[in-house]
């Protein structure tokens, strides 16, 4: 049985691995880089994770779990559909500075070659779409939103979010965070029939 201390140490290692991967990318991250950043030996890393591939996959799983928890918080929130939509857009927006987007973008690239990363990223994407679609449907039911196709609106909003995230990280000077945020709010508002300033 794993001790509480060992579980805590493992969580710390996964968090550090995510930070290193976000900085260097999956393809350029070495176990020695993660060990140095965590202040431990490679032997300790391999005590917890049998291979480098297992470590990288579990690091992404750890990041995915944190994001899923945040999505679940939005889903369980007692706020109005509009309030929940605002919260979800802030959570997912590339306009808010976060190293998380670098990890996700690199993971999407690696997912084309890794069935494990593909399965994890697909699960996260599906849950994000589910939460957004349910918010839009709740808003339509309550009369807050006007949207004839919540599923299509969900795909279009999240495709814009993902596309802007890639642009902002690959070409950081092409688009300001403020402009990206405004584009997302305007697009979402148009999809649900509300004024952009409400978002």
Phi, psi and omega in degrees: 000138181281132180286162177301320180296318181295321178296319179296316179299318179298315178300318179298319180294320179294319178298315179296318179301318178299319180295319180292317179298318179299326181280318189252341183090156180300316185292336184252000181276127176252155179298327179295327178296316180292317180300315180297316180297327181274349181072034180229174177274159174297329180300320178293322176302314183283349170290321182273328185227124187293324183223165175298316180300320178295319179298313182295318180295319180288330175296317179293323176298320178298313179297321180296320180297319178298318180292320178298320178299318179294320177297320179295325177297319178295316182298321183274354183300146181267006181292171176291163176306320180295318178295319180292324178295316177304314181297316181295317179296323176295319181299319186265351189290131173286353179285344177264122184301127177199142175284345182303322181298323179298320178296315182296316182297317179293323179295321177301318179297313180294332182297339177291342181241354182233115181295329180292313178293324178298317181295319180294312183293325178294321179296318179295314180300317181296319180293320177299317178295320180298313181297314181296316180298319179295323177296314180297316180297321178295321179293323177294316181298320182280348182089002178288324183245155171236108183209118182280341185221077181303324180293314178296319178299319179300311179300316184293317181297312183288330175296321177294315179303310181296316181296318178293324178299316179297312180303314185291333180267330178277322180235074189299340180264359184283334187210130179282157178299320180299314180295319179298315179299319180294320179298318181292314180297318180295315180297315180296317180299318179297323181292329186249003174072039175234167178287138180305327182293344177287340179261000000 
